[in-house]
């Protein structure tokens, strides 16, 4: 149960590569924070720095206002749950959960109360006498979580805890972690994953990292609806947002968007707050595109592939002047044929515009 403050955190490993550049982050007590980003972006390093398992090369880390840069892991009031579970194979579920309390010389009675409470919360009561090898992957991960709970830490750290589970178990365990958060609203939890669905479903706030930098911090839907830049726009959401080259022009009072090789198509937009008559990237999510039946459309092209997923159909459309295929996600099944020509449209509220540096234009669209 704690606030965390990270100020100008840097990490350089022995090979002199800067893995974390200048991380500034405020985490409030009770928040569920998810660090997400592509492999190698520095998520685990940042988590390990918070835990104390990894040293800090620059900057400060405070927990509840106390500088902890040089405080060893065991003294930080933090419990970590690893993807590998790290259970003691020769100990029962009960003993695995009780172990850290026994080391801390907690009374037998108090240990029993806490272990049984955690087991109840995680539906492990019927398994307390079993050895880890007699449990499923999901149950083992719950024991690892139980072991963290009994220590009543100020902060829970989860390092990709679901990545060793199969798809169905992952969903079930994800729900359990969400329930755990509900039942411990005072606890601060920090969770690392490369899976954006886990990030979207679990986080109060997502911290999206790339190459050692924070790209954006905010509630999941804020990142989805108002990404700060092209990287965030493409990372959050699946299939990824379509990015099309376009030109922003102005005639009289009105600024417009023109797509190459689609010269009859002009989309009126509000005047942006920066230069116009310039190259931009236009972004639209696959789920925000539809097949136009009238002349009021954005771009047109030929369907190169169709993926029928049952609940949705993905049309991959070759649009002239656009280097990548444009994906249009329609709900349900559809009658479209490969090779046929389609016109795609969207509504102004679903349009995103990025400058040449990849940053989102503000106050536009
Ligand atoms: P992520 O968790 O986002 O996949 P990591 O934090 O594990 O990323 O790694 C970030 C970068 O730091 C990677 O380029 C990785 O190779 C490097 N790295 C991680 N641990 C070490 C280490 N102990 N020594 C040197 N480089 C490391």
mmCIF file of C-alpha atoms and ligand atoms in Angstrom:
data_model
loop_
_atom_site.group_PDB
_atom_site.id
_atom_site.type_symbol
_atom_site.label_atom_id
_atom_site.label_comp_id
_atom_site.label_asym_id
_atom_site.label_seq_id
_atom_site.Cartn_x
_atom_site.Cartn_y
_atom_site.Cartn_z
ATOM 1 C CA UNK A 1 0.000 0.000 0.000
ATOM 2 C CA UNK A 2 2.188 2.753 -1.237
ATOM 3 C CA UNK A 3 2.876 5.593 -3.632
ATOM 4 C CA UNK A 4 5.891 5.275 -5.898
ATOM 5 C CA UNK A 5 7.823 8.073 -7.505
ATOM 6 C CA UNK A 6 10.355 7.439 -10.242
ATOM 7 C CA UNK A 7 12.451 10.455 -11.220
ATOM 8 C CA UNK A 8 14.867 10.491 -14.178
ATOM 9 C CA UNK A 9 15.554 6.781 -13.818
ATOM 10 C CA UNK A 10 18.325 5.543 -16.086
ATOM 11 C CA UNK A 11 19.747 2.082 -16.562
ATOM 12 C CA UNK A 12 22.970 1.183 -18.325
ATOM 13 C CA UNK A 13 24.083 -2.461 -18.228
ATOM 14 C CA UNK A 14 27.752 -3.407 -18.296
ATOM 15 C CA UNK A 15 27.771 -3.431 -22.081
ATOM 16 C CA UNK A 16 27.169 0.357 -21.937
ATOM 17 C CA UNK A 17 23.845 0.200 -23.715
ATOM 18 C CA UNK A 18 21.306 2.596 -22.241
ATOM 19 C CA UNK A 19 18.272 0.418 -21.627
ATOM 20 C CA UNK A 20 16.169 2.986 -19.746
ATOM 21 C CA UNK A 21 16.688 6.611 -20.706
ATOM 22 C CA UNK A 22 14.880 9.038 -18.460
ATOM 23 C CA UNK A 23 11.896 7.475 -16.800
ATOM 24 C CA UNK A 24 9.586 9.768 -14.828
ATOM 25 C CA UNK A 25 6.517 8.209 -13.333
ATOM 26 C CA UNK A 26 4.174 8.773 -10.405
ATOM 27 C CA UNK A 27 2.233 5.758 -9.189
ATOM 28 C CA UNK A 28 -0.495 6.328 -6.616
ATOM 29 C CA UNK A 29 -1.497 3.938 -3.857
ATOM 30 C CA UNK A 30 -4.107 1.467 -5.050
ATOM 31 C CA UNK A 31 -3.388 1.849 -8.749
ATOM 32 C CA UNK A 32 -3.037 -1.136 -11.055
ATOM 33 C CA UNK A 33 -0.290 -0.099 -13.446
ATOM 34 C CA UNK A 34 0.660 -2.155 -16.481
ATOM 35 C CA UNK A 35 4.030 -1.745 -18.201
ATOM 36 C CA UNK A 36 3.565 -2.825 -21.786
ATOM 37 C CA UNK A 37 5.683 -2.585 -24.911
ATOM 38 C CA UNK A 38 7.528 -4.687 -27.455
ATOM 39 C CA UNK A 39 10.114 -7.239 -26.401
ATOM 40 C CA UNK A 40 13.374 -5.628 -25.279
ATOM 41 C CA UNK A 41 11.890 -2.180 -24.548
ATOM 42 C CA UNK A 42 12.935 -2.306 -20.884
ATOM 43 C CA UNK A 43 9.738 -3.353 -19.053
ATOM 44 C CA UNK A 44 11.319 -6.117 -16.967
ATOM 45 C CA UNK A 45 14.358 -3.986 -16.219
ATOM 46 C CA UNK A 46 12.103 -1.241 -14.861
ATOM 47 C CA UNK A 47 10.166 -3.739 -12.737
ATOM 48 C CA UNK A 48 13.379 -5.268 -11.413
ATOM 49 C CA UNK A 49 14.679 -1.805 -10.560
ATOM 50 C CA UNK A 50 11.543 -1.166 -8.500
ATOM 51 C CA UNK A 51 11.953 -4.531 -6.773
ATOM 52 C CA UNK A 52 15.598 -3.826 -5.996
ATOM 53 C CA UNK A 53 16.829 -6.901 -7.890
ATOM 54 C CA UNK A 54 18.537 -4.543 -10.353
ATOM 55 C CA UNK A 55 20.588 -1.463 -9.474
ATOM 56 C CA UNK A 56 19.815 2.050 -10.729
ATOM 57 C CA UNK A 57 22.365 3.859 -12.936
ATOM 58 C CA UNK A 58 20.816 7.311 -12.467
ATOM 59 C CA UNK A 59 17.789 9.031 -10.969
ATOM 60 C CA UNK A 60 15.784 8.307 -7.846
ATOM 61 C CA UNK A 61 13.165 5.833 -6.729
ATOM 62 C CA UNK A 62 10.925 6.690 -3.792
ATOM 63 C CA UNK A 63 8.416 4.432 -2.079
ATOM 64 C CA UNK A 64 6.052 6.310 0.233
ATOM 65 C CA UNK A 65 8.343 9.321 0.140
ATOM 66 C CA UNK A 66 11.405 7.324 1.192
ATOM 67 C CA UNK A 67 14.411 7.160 -1.140
ATOM 68 C CA UNK A 68 15.037 3.453 -1.703
ATOM 69 C CA UNK A 69 17.819 3.477 -4.340
ATOM 70 C CA UNK A 70 20.156 1.670 -1.970
ATOM 71 C CA UNK A 71 17.625 -0.280 0.088
ATOM 72 C CA UNK A 72 17.902 -4.057 -0.506
ATOM 73 C CA UNK A 73 14.922 -5.910 -2.049
ATOM 74 C CA UNK A 74 13.831 -7.605 1.171
ATOM 75 C CA UNK A 75 13.511 -4.253 2.954
ATOM 76 C CA UNK A 76 11.332 -2.551 0.351
ATOM 77 C CA UNK A 77 8.005 -4.109 1.304
ATOM 78 C CA UNK A 78 7.542 -5.480 -2.190
ATOM 79 C CA UNK A 79 6.434 -8.938 -3.366
ATOM 80 C CA UNK A 80 7.122 -10.173 -6.865
ATOM 81 C CA UNK A 81 5.304 -12.847 -8.857
ATOM 82 C CA UNK A 82 7.394 -14.322 -11.664
ATOM 83 C CA UNK A 83 6.326 -15.990 -14.897
ATOM 84 C CA UNK A 84 8.171 -19.141 -13.810
ATOM 85 C CA UNK A 85 6.170 -19.335 -10.496
ATOM 86 C CA UNK A 86 9.416 -20.110 -8.591
ATOM 87 C CA UNK A 87 7.677 -22.456 -6.121
ATOM 88 C CA UNK A 88 9.610 -24.804 -3.824
ATOM 89 C CA UNK A 89 8.921 -28.208 -5.444
ATOM 90 C CA UNK A 90 9.330 -30.266 -2.261
ATOM 91 C CA UNK A 91 6.950 -28.140 -0.186
ATOM 92 C CA UNK A 92 3.177 -28.370 -0.057
ATOM 93 C CA UNK A 93 1.012 -25.483 -1.238
ATOM 94 C CA UNK A 94 0.488 -24.552 2.409
ATOM 95 C CA UNK A 95 4.206 -24.515 3.186
ATOM 96 C CA UNK A 96 5.045 -22.621 0.011
ATOM 97 C CA UNK A 97 2.685 -19.879 1.137
ATOM 98 C CA UNK A 98 3.768 -20.034 4.792
ATOM 99 C CA UNK A 99 7.509 -20.075 4.191
ATOM 100 C CA UNK A 100 8.284 -16.344 4.146
ATOM 101 C CA UNK A 101 6.187 -15.838 7.304
ATOM 102 C CA UNK A 102 8.031 -18.648 9.069
ATOM 103 C CA UNK A 103 11.342 -16.981 8.178
ATOM 104 C CA UNK A 104 9.960 -13.724 9.564
ATOM 105 C CA UNK A 105 9.122 -15.595 12.817
ATOM 106 C CA UNK A 106 5.398 -14.885 12.608
ATOM 107 C CA UNK A 107 3.425 -16.969 15.103
ATOM 108 C CA UNK A 108 2.012 -20.288 13.918
ATOM 109 C CA UNK A 109 -1.532 -19.113 14.543
ATOM 110 C CA UNK A 110 -1.115 -15.928 12.531
ATOM 111 C CA UNK A 111 0.561 -17.846 9.710
ATOM 112 C CA UNK A 112 -2.355 -20.262 9.626
ATOM 113 C CA UNK A 113 -4.900 -17.436 9.508
ATOM 114 C CA UNK A 114 -3.121 -15.630 6.706
ATOM 115 C CA UNK A 115 -2.418 -18.699 4.585
ATOM 116 C CA UNK A 116 -6.035 -19.870 4.837
ATOM 117 C CA UNK A 117 -7.353 -16.422 4.005
ATOM 118 C CA UNK A 118 -5.155 -16.191 0.906
ATOM 119 C CA UNK A 119 -6.059 -19.756 -0.099
ATOM 120 C CA UNK A 120 -9.742 -18.901 0.223
ATOM 121 C CA UNK A 121 -9.337 -15.776 -1.890
ATOM 122 C CA UNK A 122 -7.546 -17.765 -4.609
ATOM 123 C CA UNK A 123 -9.712 -20.898 -4.385
ATOM 124 C CA UNK A 124 -6.788 -23.008 -3.258
ATOM 125 C CA UNK A 125 -8.264 -24.314 0.005
ATOM 126 C CA UNK A 126 -8.750 -27.830 -1.388
ATOM 127 C CA UNK A 127 -5.146 -28.001 -2.584
ATOM 128 C CA UNK A 128 -3.220 -26.920 0.512
ATOM 129 C CA UNK A 129 -1.674 -30.363 1.074
ATOM 130 C CA UNK A 130 -0.596 -30.930 -2.521
ATOM 131 C CA UNK A 131 2.874 -30.530 -3.950
ATOM 132 C CA UNK A 132 3.269 -28.072 -6.842
ATOM 133 C CA UNK A 133 3.820 -30.895 -9.351
ATOM 134 C CA UNK A 134 0.254 -32.094 -8.691
ATOM 135 C CA UNK A 135 -1.221 -28.742 -9.735
ATOM 136 C CA UNK A 136 -2.112 -27.216 -13.099
ATOM 137 C CA UNK A 137 -0.123 -24.242 -14.386
ATOM 138 C CA UNK A 138 -2.905 -21.851 -13.413
ATOM 139 C CA UNK A 139 -3.092 -23.275 -9.868
ATOM 140 C CA UNK A 140 0.679 -23.008 -9.497
ATOM 141 C CA UNK A 141 0.552 -19.384 -10.505
ATOM 142 C CA UNK A 142 -2.202 -18.829 -7.916
ATOM 143 C CA UNK A 143 0.048 -20.343 -5.244
ATOM 144 C CA UNK A 144 2.789 -17.920 -6.309
ATOM 145 C CA UNK A 145 0.292 -15.074 -5.980
ATOM 146 C CA UNK A 146 -0.861 -16.425 -2.589
ATOM 147 C CA UNK A 147 2.716 -16.484 -1.413
ATOM 148 C CA UNK A 148 2.941 -12.787 -2.282
ATOM 149 C CA UNK A 149 -0.396 -11.925 -0.602
ATOM 150 C CA UNK A 150 0.442 -13.435 2.795
ATOM 151 C CA UNK A 151 3.402 -11.102 3.130
ATOM 152 C CA UNK A 152 1.026 -8.129 2.957
ATOM 153 C CA UNK A 153 3.421 -6.171 0.764
ATOM 154 C CA UNK A 154 3.109 -2.457 0.051
ATOM 155 C CA UNK A 155 3.501 -3.148 -3.653
ATOM 156 C CA UNK A 156 2.853 -6.237 -5.793
ATOM 157 C CA UNK A 157 5.010 -6.710 -8.858
ATOM 158 C CA UNK A 158 3.950 -9.173 -11.550
ATOM 159 C CA UNK A 159 6.451 -10.129 -14.261
ATOM 160 C CA UNK A 160 4.502 -11.631 -17.185
ATOM 161 C CA UNK A 161 2.704 -14.017 -14.797
ATOM 162 C CA UNK A 162 0.440 -15.512 -17.467
ATOM 163 C CA UNK A 163 2.889 -16.129 -20.274
ATOM 164 C CA UNK A 164 3.462 -19.799 -19.433
ATOM 165 C CA UNK A 165 -0.249 -20.634 -19.441
ATOM 166 C CA UNK A 166 -2.294 -21.818 -22.389
ATOM 167 C CA UNK A 167 -4.904 -19.513 -23.897
ATOM 168 C CA UNK A 168 -7.921 -20.672 -21.850
ATOM 169 C CA UNK A 169 -6.038 -20.660 -18.553
ATOM 170 C CA UNK A 170 -4.637 -17.275 -19.370
ATOM 171 C CA UNK A 171 -8.116 -15.810 -19.632
ATOM 172 C CA UNK A 172 -9.246 -17.506 -16.393
ATOM 173 C CA UNK A 173 -6.158 -16.438 -14.439
ATOM 174 C CA UNK A 174 -6.419 -12.934 -15.863
ATOM 175 C CA UNK A 175 -9.910 -12.704 -14.408
ATOM 176 C CA UNK A 176 -8.618 -13.949 -11.070
ATOM 177 C CA UNK A 177 -5.976 -11.257 -11.008
ATOM 178 C CA UNK A 178 -8.679 -8.681 -11.799
ATOM 179 C CA UNK A 179 -10.759 -10.085 -8.900
ATOM 180 C CA UNK A 180 -7.733 -10.006 -6.640
ATOM 181 C CA UNK A 181 -7.313 -6.321 -7.400
ATOM 182 C CA UNK A 182 -10.991 -5.735 -6.598
ATOM 183 C CA UNK A 183 -10.625 -7.466 -3.259
ATOM 184 C CA UNK A 184 -7.455 -5.564 -2.367
ATOM 185 C CA UNK A 185 -8.271 -2.027 -3.527
ATOM 186 C CA UNK A 186 -5.616 -0.464 -1.285
ATOM 187 C CA UNK A 187 -2.759 -2.434 -2.836
ATOM 188 C CA UNK A 188 -0.540 -0.932 -5.473
ATOM 189 C CA UNK A 189 0.096 -3.399 -8.282
ATOM 190 C CA UNK A 190 2.546 -3.158 -11.148
ATOM 191 C CA UNK A 191 2.252 -5.701 -13.899
ATOM 192 C CA UNK A 192 4.522 -6.323 -16.878
ATOM 193 C CA UNK A 193 3.264 -7.854 -20.092
ATOM 194 C CA UNK A 194 3.878 -7.691 -23.822
ATOM 195 C CA UNK A 195 0.221 -8.606 -24.392
ATOM 196 C CA UNK A 196 -1.899 -5.579 -25.090
ATOM 197 C CA UNK A 197 -5.132 -7.421 -24.262
ATOM 198 C CA UNK A 198 -3.852 -8.067 -20.719
ATOM 199 C CA UNK A 199 -2.808 -4.437 -20.531
ATOM 200 C CA UNK A 200 -6.185 -3.163 -21.745
ATOM 201 C CA UNK A 201 -8.245 -5.425 -19.490
ATOM 202 C CA UNK A 202 -6.279 -5.171 -16.238
ATOM 203 C CA UNK A 203 -4.810 -1.683 -16.089
ATOM 204 C CA UNK A 204 -6.102 1.402 -14.374
ATOM 205 C CA UNK A 205 -3.223 3.029 -16.189
ATOM 206 C CA UNK A 206 -0.987 1.742 -18.963
ATOM 207 C CA UNK A 207 2.644 2.798 -19.221
ATOM 208 C CA UNK A 208 3.625 2.125 -22.833
ATOM 209 C CA UNK A 209 7.376 1.833 -23.327
ATOM 210 C CA UNK A 210 9.513 1.648 -26.427
ATOM 211 C CA UNK A 211 13.316 1.485 -26.573
ATOM 212 C CA UNK A 212 13.748 2.628 -22.985
ATOM 213 C CA UNK A 213 11.372 5.596 -23.178
ATOM 214 C CA UNK A 214 7.821 6.104 -21.967
ATOM 215 C CA UNK A 215 5.660 6.786 -25.006
ATOM 216 C CA UNK A 216 2.420 7.458 -23.118
ATOM 217 C CA UNK A 217 0.847 6.961 -19.698
ATOM 218 C CA UNK A 218 -2.905 6.854 -19.254
ATOM 219 C CA UNK A 219 -6.059 4.790 -18.844
ATOM 220 C CA UNK A 220 -6.366 2.100 -21.540
ATOM 221 C CA UNK A 221 -9.159 3.771 -23.464
ATOM 222 C CA UNK A 222 -7.350 7.084 -23.475
ATOM 223 C CA UNK A 223 -4.407 5.423 -25.239
ATOM 224 C CA UNK A 224 -6.815 3.764 -27.645
ATOM 225 C CA UNK A 225 -8.815 6.892 -28.408
ATOM 226 C CA UNK A 226 -6.184 9.599 -28.081
ATOM 227 C CA UNK A 227 -2.761 8.121 -28.827
ATOM 228 C CA UNK A 228 0.044 10.678 -28.505
ATOM 229 C CA UNK A 229 1.903 9.417 -31.532
ATOM 230 C CA UNK A 230 1.993 6.821 -34.305
ATOM 231 C CA UNK A 231 3.814 4.292 -32.120
ATOM 232 C CA UNK A 232 1.067 4.285 -29.479
ATOM 233 C CA UNK A 233 -1.624 4.334 -32.164
ATOM 234 C CA UNK A 234 -0.175 1.215 -33.803
ATOM 235 C CA UNK A 235 0.691 -0.666 -30.604
ATOM 236 C CA UNK A 236 -2.707 -0.399 -28.931
ATOM 237 C CA UNK A 237 -5.505 -2.108 -30.867
ATOM 238 C CA UNK A 238 -5.567 -5.217 -32.993
ATOM 239 C CA UNK A 239 -5.365 -5.334 -35.966
ATOM 240 C CA UNK A 240 -3.209 -2.218 -35.741
ATOM 241 C CA UNK A 241 -4.393 1.199 -36.841
ATOM 242 C CA UNK A 242 -4.055 1.804 -40.612
ATOM 243 C CA UNK A 243 -1.613 4.590 -41.413
ATOM 244 C CA UNK A 244 -1.941 6.218 -44.840
ATOM 245 C CA UNK A 245 0.252 8.917 -46.361
ATOM 246 C CA UNK A 246 -1.748 12.072 -47.051
ATOM 247 C CA UNK A 247 -1.398 15.787 -47.704
ATOM 248 C CA UNK A 248 -2.970 18.535 -45.684
ATOM 249 C CA UNK A 249 -3.961 21.484 -47.859
ATOM 250 C CA UNK A 250 -5.981 24.630 -47.447
ATOM 251 C CA UNK A 251 -8.368 26.429 -49.736
ATOM 252 C CA UNK A 252 -9.832 29.556 -48.237
ATOM 253 C CA UNK A 253 -11.048 28.899 -44.728
ATOM 254 C CA UNK A 254 -11.184 25.150 -45.073
ATOM 255 C CA UNK A 255 -8.310 22.710 -44.699
ATOM 256 C CA UNK A 256 -8.549 19.378 -46.441
ATOM 257 C CA UNK A 257 -6.875 16.036 -46.574
ATOM 258 C CA UNK A 258 -5.857 14.551 -49.917
ATOM 259 C CA UNK A 259 -4.694 11.005 -50.477
ATOM 260 C CA UNK A 260 -2.199 10.252 -53.275
ATOM 261 C CA UNK A 261 -3.706 8.587 -56.359
ATOM 262 C CA UNK A 262 -7.148 9.201 -54.924
ATOM 263 C CA UNK A 263 -7.379 12.727 -56.219
ATOM 264 C CA UNK A 264 -11.124 12.972 -56.282
ATOM 265 C CA UNK A 265 -11.304 12.345 -52.581
ATOM 266 C CA UNK A 266 -11.081 15.260 -50.246
ATOM 267 C CA UNK A 267 -11.970 15.063 -46.595
ATOM 268 C CA UNK A 268 -12.901 18.309 -44.893
ATOM 269 C CA UNK A 269 -11.307 18.721 -41.483
ATOM 270 C CA UNK A 270 -11.002 21.522 -38.953
ATOM 271 C CA UNK A 271 -7.998 23.778 -39.297
ATOM 272 C CA UNK A 272 -5.091 22.297 -37.395
ATOM 273 C CA UNK A 273 -2.897 24.332 -35.096
ATOM 274 C CA UNK A 274 0.257 23.795 -37.105
ATOM 275 C CA UNK A 275 1.615 24.137 -40.642
ATOM 276 C CA UNK A 276 -0.604 23.110 -43.431
ATOM 277 C CA UNK A 277 0.108 22.261 -47.033
ATOM 278 C CA UNK A 278 2.297 19.550 -45.685
ATOM 279 C CA UNK A 279 2.757 15.802 -45.718
ATOM 280 C CA UNK A 280 0.967 14.008 -42.872
ATOM 281 C CA UNK A 281 0.070 10.468 -41.855
ATOM 282 C CA UNK A 282 -3.589 9.740 -41.628
ATOM 283 C CA UNK A 283 -4.676 7.044 -39.175
ATOM 284 C CA UNK A 284 -7.896 5.090 -38.951
ATOM 285 C CA UNK A 285 -8.567 1.893 -37.021
ATOM 286 C CA UNK A 286 -9.757 -1.172 -38.989
ATOM 287 C CA UNK A 287 -12.909 -1.314 -36.839
ATOM 288 C CA UNK A 288 -13.686 2.331 -37.658
ATOM 289 C CA UNK A 289 -13.743 1.748 -41.421
ATOM 290 C CA UNK A 290 -16.813 0.655 -43.309
ATOM 291 C CA UNK A 291 -17.556 -0.139 -46.922
ATOM 292 C CA UNK A 292 -19.175 2.918 -48.461
ATOM 293 C CA UNK A 293 -22.253 2.568 -50.570
ATOM 294 C CA UNK A 294 -22.384 6.239 -51.602
ATOM 295 C CA UNK A 295 -19.896 8.657 -53.172
ATOM 296 C CA UNK A 296 -18.866 10.008 -49.796
ATOM 297 C CA UNK A 297 -15.830 7.853 -49.176
ATOM 298 C CA UNK A 298 -12.208 8.101 -48.081
ATOM 299 C CA UNK A 299 -10.187 5.789 -50.315
ATOM 300 C CA UNK A 300 -10.871 2.988 -52.737
ATOM 301 C CA UNK A 301 -8.989 -0.157 -53.669
ATOM 302 C CA UNK A 302 -9.093 -3.861 -54.498
ATOM 303 C CA UNK A 303 -9.615 -6.575 -51.916
ATOM 304 C CA UNK A 304 -6.396 -8.627 -51.801
ATOM 305 C CA UNK A 305 -7.359 -11.007 -48.966
ATOM 306 C CA UNK A 306 -10.333 -11.801 -46.830
ATOM 307 C CA UNK A 307 -10.086 -13.327 -43.359
ATOM 308 C CA UNK A 308 -13.340 -14.661 -41.964
ATOM 309 C CA UNK A 309 -13.116 -14.929 -38.187
ATOM 310 C CA UNK A 310 -16.782 -15.711 -37.605
ATOM 311 C CA UNK A 311 -17.541 -12.808 -35.338
ATOM 312 C CA UNK A 312 -15.780 -10.467 -37.763
ATOM 313 C CA UNK A 313 -14.408 -10.281 -41.299
ATOM 314 C CA UNK A 314 -11.131 -8.601 -42.161
ATOM 315 C CA UNK A 315 -10.788 -7.120 -45.645
ATOM 316 C CA UNK A 316 -7.210 -6.416 -46.741
ATOM 317 C CA UNK A 317 -7.467 -3.729 -49.371
ATOM 318 C CA UNK A 318 -4.730 -2.574 -51.789
ATOM 319 C CA UNK A 319 -5.163 1.161 -51.970
ATOM 320 C CA UNK A 320 -3.156 2.910 -54.696
ATOM 321 C CA UNK A 321 -0.594 5.305 -53.248
ATOM 322 C CA UNK A 322 -0.597 3.547 -49.870
ATOM 323 C CA UNK A 323 2.437 1.297 -49.167
ATOM 324 C CA UNK A 324 0.602 -0.966 -46.714
ATOM 325 C CA UNK A 325 -2.651 -2.769 -47.257
ATOM 326 C CA UNK A 326 -5.560 -1.067 -45.543
ATOM 327 C CA UNK A 327 -7.460 -3.370 -43.199
ATOM 328 C CA UNK A 328 -11.186 -2.960 -42.766
ATOM 329 C CA UNK A 329 -12.824 -4.927 -39.955
ATOM 330 C CA UNK A 330 -16.505 -5.638 -40.489
ATOM 331 C CA UNK A 331 -18.637 -7.309 -37.861
ATOM 332 C CA UNK A 332 -20.028 -10.763 -38.633
ATOM 333 C CA UNK A 333 -19.651 -12.562 -41.943
ATOM 334 C CA UNK A 334 -19.674 -10.741 -45.255
ATOM 335 C CA UNK A 335 -20.417 -11.357 -48.902
ATOM 336 C CA UNK A 336 -17.350 -9.592 -50.335
ATOM 337 C CA UNK A 337 -15.162 -11.397 -52.873
ATOM 338 C CA UNK A 338 -11.404 -11.290 -53.287
ATOM 339 C CA UNK A 339 -10.462 -9.011 -56.210
ATOM 340 C CA UNK A 340 -13.547 -6.840 -56.017
ATOM 341 C CA UNK A 341 -13.223 -3.087 -55.718
ATOM 342 C CA UNK A 342 -14.464 -1.359 -52.571
ATOM 343 C CA UNK A 343 -14.738 2.169 -51.282
ATOM 344 C CA UNK A 344 -13.912 2.695 -47.644
ATOM 345 C CA UNK A 345 -15.274 5.411 -45.412
ATOM 346 C CA UNK A 346 -15.226 6.527 -41.793
ATOM 347 C CA UNK A 347 -16.539 9.374 -39.677
ATOM 348 C CA UNK A 348 -14.532 12.482 -38.707
ATOM 349 C CA UNK A 349 -14.465 11.556 -34.984
ATOM 350 C CA UNK A 350 -12.540 8.383 -35.810
ATOM 351 C CA UNK A 351 -9.821 10.065 -37.867
ATOM 352 C CA UNK A 352 -6.287 10.517 -36.506
ATOM 353 C CA UNK A 353 -3.669 12.790 -37.961
ATOM 354 C CA UNK A 354 0.087 12.657 -37.318
ATOM 355 C CA UNK A 355 2.835 15.044 -38.393
ATOM 356 C CA UNK A 356 6.031 13.953 -40.120
ATOM 357 C CA UNK A 357 7.654 13.275 -36.726
ATOM 358 C CA UNK A 358 4.802 10.903 -35.910
ATOM 359 C CA UNK A 359 3.172 13.122 -33.280
ATOM 360 C CA UNK A 360 -0.564 13.532 -33.131
ATOM 361 C CA UNK A 361 -1.949 16.853 -34.297
ATOM 362 C CA UNK A 362 -3.957 18.322 -31.449
ATOM 363 C CA UNK A 363 -7.271 20.134 -31.794
ATOM 364 C CA UNK A 364 -7.972 18.749 -35.205
ATOM 365 C CA UNK A 365 -10.544 16.447 -36.755
HETATM 366 P P1 LIG B 1 11.547 -6.368 -21.904
HETATM 367 O O1 LIG B 1 11.166 -6.836 -20.551
HETATM 368 O O2 LIG B 1 10.788 -5.156 -22.349
HETATM 369 O O3 LIG B 1 11.517 -7.453 -22.955
HETATM 370 P P2 LIG B 1 14.196 -6.125 -20.768
HETATM 371 O O4 LIG B 1 14.058 -5.135 -19.677
HETATM 372 O O5 LIG B 1 14.265 -7.562 -20.407
HETATM 373 O O6 LIG B 1 13.062 -5.861 -21.861
HETATM 374 O O7 LIG B 1 15.500 -5.781 -21.598
HETATM 375 C C1 LIG B 1 15.755 -4.481 -22.123
HETATM 376 C C2 LIG B 1 17.092 -4.499 -22.839
HETATM 377 O O8 LIG B 1 18.128 -4.697 -21.895
HETATM 378 C C3 LIG B 1 17.234 -5.580 -23.876
HETATM 379 O O9 LIG B 1 17.912 -5.049 -24.969
HETATM 380 C C4 LIG B 1 18.065 -6.627 -23.183
HETATM 381 O O10 LIG B 1 18.823 -7.339 -24.086
HETATM 382 C C5 LIG B 1 18.936 -5.797 -22.266
HETATM 383 N N1 LIG B 1 19.295 -6.517 -21.016
HETATM 384 C C6 LIG B 1 18.446 -7.056 -20.127
HETATM 385 N N2 LIG B 1 19.114 -7.606 -19.086
HETATM 386 C C7 LIG B 1 20.435 -7.391 -19.338
HETATM 387 C C8 LIG B 1 21.667 -7.710 -18.650
HETATM 388 N N3 LIG B 1 21.639 -8.341 -17.482
HETATM 389 N N4 LIG B 1 22.834 -7.324 -19.217
HETATM 390 C C9 LIG B 1 22.860 -6.649 -20.393
HETATM 391 N N5 LIG B 1 21.746 -6.320 -21.099
HETATM 392 C C10 LIG B 1 20.553 -6.677 -20.593
#
